[in-house]
Amino acid sequence: MTTTKYNIEKDVRYMQLLSQSFPTIADASTEIINLEAILNLPKGTEHFLADLHGEYEAFQHVLKNASGNIKRKVNELFGNELREIEKKELCTLIYYPEQKLELVKSAEKDINDWYHITLHRLVKVCRDVSSKYTRSKVRKSLPSDFSYIIEELLHEHTEDIDKTAYVNVIVDTIISTGRADDFIIALANVIQRLSIDQLHILGDVYDRGPGAHIIMDTLDKYHSWDIQWGNHDILWMGAFAGNDACMCNVIRMSLRYGNLATLEEGYGINMVPLATFAMETYKDDPCTEFVPKVEKNDKIDEKTRYLTAQMHKAISIIQFKTEAQLYEKHSEWEMKDRELFKNIDYENGICTIDGHEYEMVSNNFPTINPKHPIALTEEENLLLKKLRHSFSVSEKLHKHINTLLGHGCMYAVYNSNLLFHASVPLNEDGTLKEVEIYGKKYNGKELMQNTGMMIRTAFQVDSDSDEKDYAIDYFLYLWCGKDSPLFNKSKMATFERYFLKDEGTYKEEKGNYFKLRDNEDVCDRILDAFEVKGVNRHIINGHVPVHVMNGENPIKANGKLMVIDGGFSKAYHNETGIAGYTLVYHSRGFQLVQHAPFTSAADAIKKGTDIRSTTMIVEMSSHRMLVEDTDKGDELRTQIEDLKELLYTYRHGFIKEKRN
């Protein structure tokens, strides 16, 4: 390596900082050797998931079974050595160790013998999943209580005659000291953790399903993950930031699917004021069009169903009013045509859109003044104030929004893959479309970056007040604006679906991205705009469910684009025909794992049922990818160069070694 005196003098301050971590030539040399070795390890396994929509049990199970990878490992390791029932039992133990141990201990006659056999099997699985990592990385993933023992077992084999007794005594002592249960739980958790190196969530943790808050709790503790915000995540972020229209949408969505668990149980949002207001205001209204959409298995009594419908209508009316007020305030959004309360003939129950008259399903609007249809009543204003307070003081919601901000962004580039939730706005000819944000126009990468900055502005205490106010308002545009990268449709036809009989008005025309995304040239143009390098580069996103049952292929543009929204949410199962995708990117290439519906964690524990998954090979590499082929490899090579420069400064006296 050639290092000039000029470079050394220029970088001497940085070298002095680096020398604090590597105070001697020996320290720097050892780290170079370590990093060079890491470059030649197999690439870590990345998992990509999108549109979880509160389906926490299915999500947690997919993490526990590593999208079927742990089951595959068990089959490979034990083959015909174990019966199918034994392999299934071993997998269930790895997924749900605490619960499975209770069942085993209540039924097993010789528990010590079972412990002995099971511990050896678990160590074998753990050894396999840890084989692509350095000892240092494996050590960091081990629980402190058992770190030394697990490390010893992972690197000693009973096949080694000289070590057989040593290994067996370790296992026997674990059992005799009463630590077998804790040790099994620790091993199972290590296997789960090492099976997925990096988890990518491509948006939409929230809405529809019952446990978005549980998913966020799970992610909060997860070892390595990132998220590209989805439109439903943005809605919740906007609600917490103080956007009334977003808050109303969040509540409306929860009521629409008969699911208040995340709001009430997860975040402690008080729904009593809304219930009181709704019962009084709509006491004589059947609210037929607002009956919640619930699964057949979800039992809900008639009284609760009716109250939910009343609350649903009450918050929807307030939502349309608050949205219209923002459309009035921001004429640059060009969304005044969505102020549909202004288009209603309240005497005859007719709504006029684009010069066409449409008959309304119902015409009972006790809180609307036809002369000022988007004005809130005094009672509605008071209700909003109470709801706004409830959102703002929720500590858990505050924590989860900070988690989304800390781990999230509008887009990301990982290992030649461009990740975003929904779209990149395009013109009809496939060129990048300019979109205005706070008086300036951006497209492509700049649009995504400035959108992300605007989102963060809404939560910054020291932000310019005008810009912060705009940022808070802008959450609504991101939710339903026609040029929003998170929506990208002609309109959100929520009003039409509730109130108009003509189903032709329900159509939401998709933006140009969705029309052109199967065009390889268009995908290449987007990848170029985001400066994504590499021979095998891809766009990966979700947002629009893939209709597998209708023959739609999630792989588009000759493999350049992968759409991985397979319908995790139960609300989509009948529409997609499946229950979600996981895209797995390991050292040998891409595999798309297609999931069947998950019954429940209880069934998985008691019956050993697993998510039935089908794996489709998307793209295989001509050689096994190593760490040196990844973004991490680029980082390590930079570190190696810096360390070599540090060696130069030591050996030529620019910096003195700090020996003890």
Coordinates of N, CA, C and O in Angstrom, one line a residue, residues 570-660:
K570 N -55.5 -11.6 7.5 CA -56.6 -12.5 7.3 C -57.6 -11.9 6.3 O -58.3 -12.6 5.6
A571 N -57.7 -10.5 6.3 CA -58.6 -9.8 5.5 C -58.3 -10.1 4.0 O -59.2 -9.9 3.1
Y572 N -57.1 -10.5 3.7 CA -56.6 -10.7 2.3 C -56.6 -12.1 1.9 O -56.3 -12.4 0.7
H573 N -56.7 -13.0 2.8 CA -56.5 -14.5 2.5 C -57.4 -14.9 1.3 O -56.9 -15.6 0.4
N574 N -58.7 -14.5 1.3 CA -59.6 -15.0 0.2 C -59.2 -14.3 -1.1 O -59.5 -14.8 -2.1
E575 N -58.6 -13.1 -1.0 CA -58.2 -12.3 -2.1 C -57.0 -12.9 -2.8 O -56.9 -12.9 -4.0
T576 N -56.0 -13.2 -2.0 CA -54.7 -13.7 -2.5 C -54.6 -15.2 -2.7 O -53.8 -15.7 -3.5
G577 N -55.3 -15.9 -1.9 CA -55.2 -17.4 -1.9 C -54.1 -17.9 -1.1 O -54.0 -19.1 -1.0
I578 N -53.3 -17.0 -0.5 CA -52.2 -17.5 0.4 C -52.2 -16.6 1.6 O -53.1 -15.8 1.8
A579 N -51.2 -16.8 2.5 CA -51.2 -16.0 3.7 C -49.8 -15.4 3.9 O -49.2 -15.4 5.0
G580 N -49.3 -14.8 2.9 CA -48.0 -14.0 3.0 C -46.8 -14.7 2.4 O -46.8 -15.9 2.1
Y581 N -45.8 -13.9 2.1 CA -44.5 -14.3 1.6 C -43.4 -14.0 2.6 O -43.5 -13.0 3.3
T582 N -42.3 -14.7 2.5 CA -41.0 -14.3 3.0 C -40.0 -14.4 1.8 O -40.0 -15.5 1.2
L583 N -39.3 -13.4 1.5 CA -38.2 -13.5 0.6 C -37.0 -13.7 1.4 O -36.6 -13.0 2.3
V584 N -36.3 -14.8 1.0 CA -35.1 -15.2 1.7 C -33.9 -15.0 0.8 O -33.9 -15.5 -0.3
Y585 N -32.9 -14.3 1.3 CA -31.7 -14.0 0.5 C -30.5 -14.6 1.2 O -30.0 -14.0 2.2
H586 N -30.0 -15.8 0.9 CA -28.9 -16.4 1.6 C -27.7 -16.4 0.6 O -27.7 -15.8 -0.4
S587 N -26.7 -17.2 1.0 CA -25.4 -17.2 0.3 C -25.5 -17.8 -1.1 O -24.6 -17.6 -1.9
R588 N -26.6 -18.5 -1.3 CA -26.7 -19.2 -2.7 C -27.7 -18.5 -3.6 O -27.9 -18.9 -4.7
G589 N -28.4 -17.5 -3.1 CA -29.3 -16.7 -3.9 C -30.6 -16.4 -3.2 O -30.7 -16.4 -2.0
F590 N -31.7 -16.1 -4.0 CA -33.0 -15.8 -3.5 C -34.0 -16.9 -3.6 O -34.0 -17.7 -4.6
Q591 N -34.8 -17.0 -2.5 CA -35.9 -18.0 -2.5 C -37.1 -17.2 -2.0 O -37.0 -16.5 -1.0
L592 N -38.2 -17.5 -2.6 CA -39.5 -16.9 -2.2 C -40.3 -17.9 -1.5 O -40.7 -18.9 -2.1
V593 N -40.6 -17.7 -0.2 CA -41.3 -18.7 0.6 C -42.8 -18.3 0.7 O -43.1 -17.2 1.2
Q594 N -43.7 -19.1 0.2 CA -45.1 -18.8 0.2 C -45.8 -19.5 1.3 O -45.7 -20.7 1.4
H595 N -46.5 -18.8 2.2 CA -47.1 -19.3 3.4 C -48.6 -19.6 3.3 O -49.3 -18.8 2.7
A596 N -49.0 -20.8 3.8 CA -50.4 -21.1 4.0 C -50.8 -20.4 5.3 O -50.0 -20.1 6.1
P597 N -52.2 -20.2 5.5 CA -52.6 -19.6 6.7 C -52.1 -20.3 8.0 O -52.1 -21.6 8.0
F598 N -51.8 -19.6 9.0 CA -51.4 -20.1 10.3 C -52.6 -20.2 11.2 O -53.4 -19.3 11.3
T599 N -52.7 -21.3 11.9 CA -53.9 -21.5 12.7 C -53.7 -20.7 14.0 O -54.3 -19.7 14.3
S600 N -52.7 -21.2 14.9 CA -52.5 -20.5 16.1 C -51.2 -21.0 16.8 O -50.8 -22.2 16.5
A601 N -50.6 -20.2 17.7 CA -49.5 -20.7 18.4 C -49.8 -21.9 19.3 O -49.0 -22.8 19.5
A602 N -51.1 -21.9 19.8 CA -51.5 -23.0 20.7 C -51.5 -24.3 19.9 O -51.1 -25.4 20.4
D603 N -52.0 -24.3 18.7 CA -52.0 -25.5 17.8 C -50.6 -25.9 17.5 O -50.3 -27.1 17.5
A604 N -49.7 -25.0 17.3 CA -48.3 -25.3 17.0 C -47.6 -26.0 18.2 O -46.9 -26.9 18.0
I605 N -48.0 -25.6 19.4 CA -47.4 -26.2 20.6 C -48.0 -27.5 20.9 O -47.2 -28.5 21.1
K606 N -49.3 -27.6 20.8 CA -49.9 -28.9 21.2 C -49.9 -30.0 20.1 O -49.7 -31.1 20.4
K607 N -50.1 -29.5 18.9 CA -50.2 -30.5 17.8 C -49.0 -30.6 16.9 O -48.9 -31.4 16.0
G608 N -48.1 -29.6 17.1 CA -46.9 -29.6 16.3 C -47.1 -29.1 14.9 O -46.3 -29.3 14.0
T609 N -48.2 -28.4 14.7 CA -48.5 -27.8 13.4 C -47.6 -26.7 13.1 O -47.2 -25.9 14.0
D610 N -47.2 -26.6 11.9 CA -46.3 -25.6 11.4 C -47.0 -24.8 10.3 O -48.0 -25.3 9.7
I611 N -46.5 -23.6 9.9 CA -47.0 -23.0 8.7 C -46.5 -23.8 7.5 O -45.3 -24.0 7.4
R612 N -47.5 -24.2 6.7 CA -47.1 -25.0 5.5 C -46.6 -24.0 4.5 O -47.3 -23.0 4.1
S613 N -45.4 -24.1 4.1 CA -44.7 -23.2 3.2 C -44.2 -23.8 2.0 O -43.7 -25.0 2.0
T614 N -44.3 -23.1 0.9 CA -43.8 -23.6 -0.4 C -42.7 -22.7 -0.9 O -42.9 -21.5 -0.9
T615 N -41.6 -23.3 -1.2 CA -40.4 -22.4 -1.6 C -40.2 -22.4 -3.1 O -40.2 -23.5 -3.7
M616 N -40.0 -21.2 -3.6 CA -39.8 -21.1 -5.1 C -38.4 -20.4 -5.2 O -38.1 -19.4 -4.6
I617 N -37.6 -21.0 -6.0 CA -36.3 -20.5 -6.3 C -36.4 -19.3 -7.3 O -37.0 -19.4 -8.3
V618 N -36.0 -18.1 -6.8 CA -36.1 -16.9 -7.7 C -34.9 -16.7 -8.5 O -35.0 -16.4 -9.7
E619 N -33.8 -16.8 -7.8 CA -32.5 -16.5 -8.5 C -31.4 -17.2 -7.7 O -31.2 -16.9 -6.5
M620 N -30.6 -18.0 -8.3 CA -29.5 -18.6 -7.7 C -28.1 -18.1 -8.2 O -28.0 -17.8 -9.4
S621 N -27.2 -17.9 -7.3 CA -25.9 -17.3 -7.7 C -25.0 -18.4 -8.3 O -25.1 -19.6 -7.9
S622 N -24.2 -18.0 -9.2 CA -23.2 -19.0 -9.9 C -22.2 -19.4 -8.9 O -21.5 -20.4 -9.1
H623 N -21.9 -18.6 -7.8 CA -21.0 -19.1 -6.8 C -21.6 -18.7 -5.4 O -22.5 -17.8 -5.3
R624 N -21.1 -19.4 -4.4 CA -21.6 -19.1 -3.1 C -21.2 -17.7 -2.6 O -19.9 -17.4 -2.6
M625 N -22.1 -16.8 -2.3 CA -21.7 -15.5 -2.0 C -21.1 -15.4 -0.6 O -21.6 -16.1 0.4
L626 N -20.1 -14.6 -0.5 CA -19.3 -14.5 0.8 C -19.6 -13.1 1.3 O -20.2 -12.2 0.6
V627 N -19.1 -12.8 2.5 CA -19.3 -11.5 3.1 C -18.6 -10.5 2.2 O -19.1 -9.3 2.1
E628 N -17.5 -10.8 1.6 CA -16.8 -9.9 0.7 C -17.7 -9.4 -0.5 O -17.4 -8.4 -1.1
D629 N -18.7 -10.1 -0.8 CA -19.6 -9.8 -1.9 C -20.7 -8.8 -1.5 O -21.6 -8.5 -2.3
T630 N -20.8 -8.4 -0.2 CA -21.9 -7.7 0.3 C -21.5 -6.2 0.7 O -20.3 -5.9 0.7
D631 N -22.5 -5.4 1.1 CA -22.2 -4.1 1.6 C -21.3 -4.2 2.8 O -20.4 -3.3 3.0
K632 N -21.5 -5.2 3.7 CA -20.7 -5.4 4.9 C -19.2 -5.6 4.4 O -18.3 -5.1 5.1
G633 N -19.0 -6.3 3.3 CA -17.7 -6.5 2.8 C -17.0 -5.2 2.4 O -15.8 -5.0 2.7
D634 N -17.8 -4.3 1.8 CA -17.2 -3.0 1.5 C -16.8 -2.2 2.7 O -15.7 -1.6 2.8
E635 N -17.6 -2.3 3.8 CA -17.3 -1.7 5.0 C -16.0 -2.3 5.6 O -15.1 -1.5 6.1
L636 N -15.9 -3.6 5.6 CA -14.7 -4.3 6.2 C -13.5 -3.9 5.4 O -12.4 -3.7 6.0
R637 N -13.6 -3.9 4.1 CA -12.4 -3.5 3.3 C -11.9 -2.1 3.6 O -10.7 -1.8 3.7
T638 N -12.9 -1.2 3.9 CA -12.5 0.2 4.2 C -11.8 0.2 5.6 O -10.8 0.9 5.8
Q639 N -12.3 -0.6 6.5 CA -11.7 -0.7 7.9 C -10.3 -1.3 7.7 O -9.4 -0.9 8.4
I640 N -10.1 -2.3 6.9 CA -8.8 -2.9 6.7 C -7.8 -1.9 6.2 O -6.7 -1.8 6.6
E641 N -8.3 -1.1 5.2 CA -7.4 -0.1 4.6 C -7.0 1.0 5.7 O -5.9 1.4 5.8
D642 N -8.0 1.3 6.5 CA -7.7 2.3 7.6 C -6.7 1.7 8.6 O -5.8 2.4 9.1
L643 N -6.8 0.4 8.9 CA -5.9 -0.3 9.9 C -4.5 -0.4 9.3 O -3.5 -0.2 10.0
K644 N -4.5 -0.6 8.0 CA -3.1 -0.7 7.3 C -2.5 0.7 7.4 O -1.3 0.8 7.5
E645 N -3.3 1.8 7.2 CA -2.7 3.1 7.3 C -2.3 3.4 8.8 O -1.2 4.0 9.0
L646 N -3.0 2.8 9.7 CA -2.6 3.0 11.1 C -1.2 2.3 11.4 O -0.4 2.8 12.0
L647 N -1.1 1.1 10.8 CA 0.2 0.4 10.9 C 1.3 1.2 10.3 O 2.4 1.3 10.9
Y648 N 1.1 1.9 9.2 CA 2.1 2.7 8.5 C 2.5 3.9 9.5 O 3.7 4.2 9.6
T649 N 1.5 4.5 10.1 CA 1.8 5.6 11.0 C 2.6 5.1 12.3 O 3.4 5.9 12.7
Y650 N 2.3 3.9 12.8 CA 3.1 3.4 13.9 C 4.5 3.1 13.4 O 5.5 3.5 14.1
R651 N 4.7 2.5 12.3 CA 6.0 2.0 11.8 C 6.9 3.2 11.4 O 8.1 3.1 11.3
H652 N 6.2 4.3 11.0 CA 7.0 5.5 10.6 C 7.0 6.6 11.6 O 7.5 7.7 11.3
G653 N 6.5 6.3 12.8 CA 6.7 7.2 13.9 C 5.7 8.4 13.9 O 5.9 9.3 14.8
F654 N 4.7 8.4 13.1 CA 3.7 9.5 13.2 C 2.9 9.4 14.4 O 2.5 10.5 15.0
I655 N 2.7 8.2 14.9 CA 1.9 8.0 16.1 C 2.7 6.9 16.9 O 3.2 5.9 16.3
K656 N 2.8 7.1 18.2 CA 3.5 6.1 19.1 C 2.5 5.1 19.6 O 1.4 5.4 19.9
E657 N 3.0 3.8 19.7 CA 2.2 2.8 20.3 C 2.0 3.1 21.7 O 2.9 3.7 22.4
K658 N 0.9 2.6 22.2 CA 0.5 2.9 23.6 C 0.6 1.5 24.4 O -0.4 0.8 24.5
R659 N 1.8 1.1 24.8 CA 2.0 -0.1 25.4 C 1.7 0.0 26.9 O 2.0 1.1 27.5
N660 N 1.2 -1.0 27.6 CA 0.9 -1.0 29.0 C 2.2 -1.1 29.8 O 3.2 -1.8 29.4

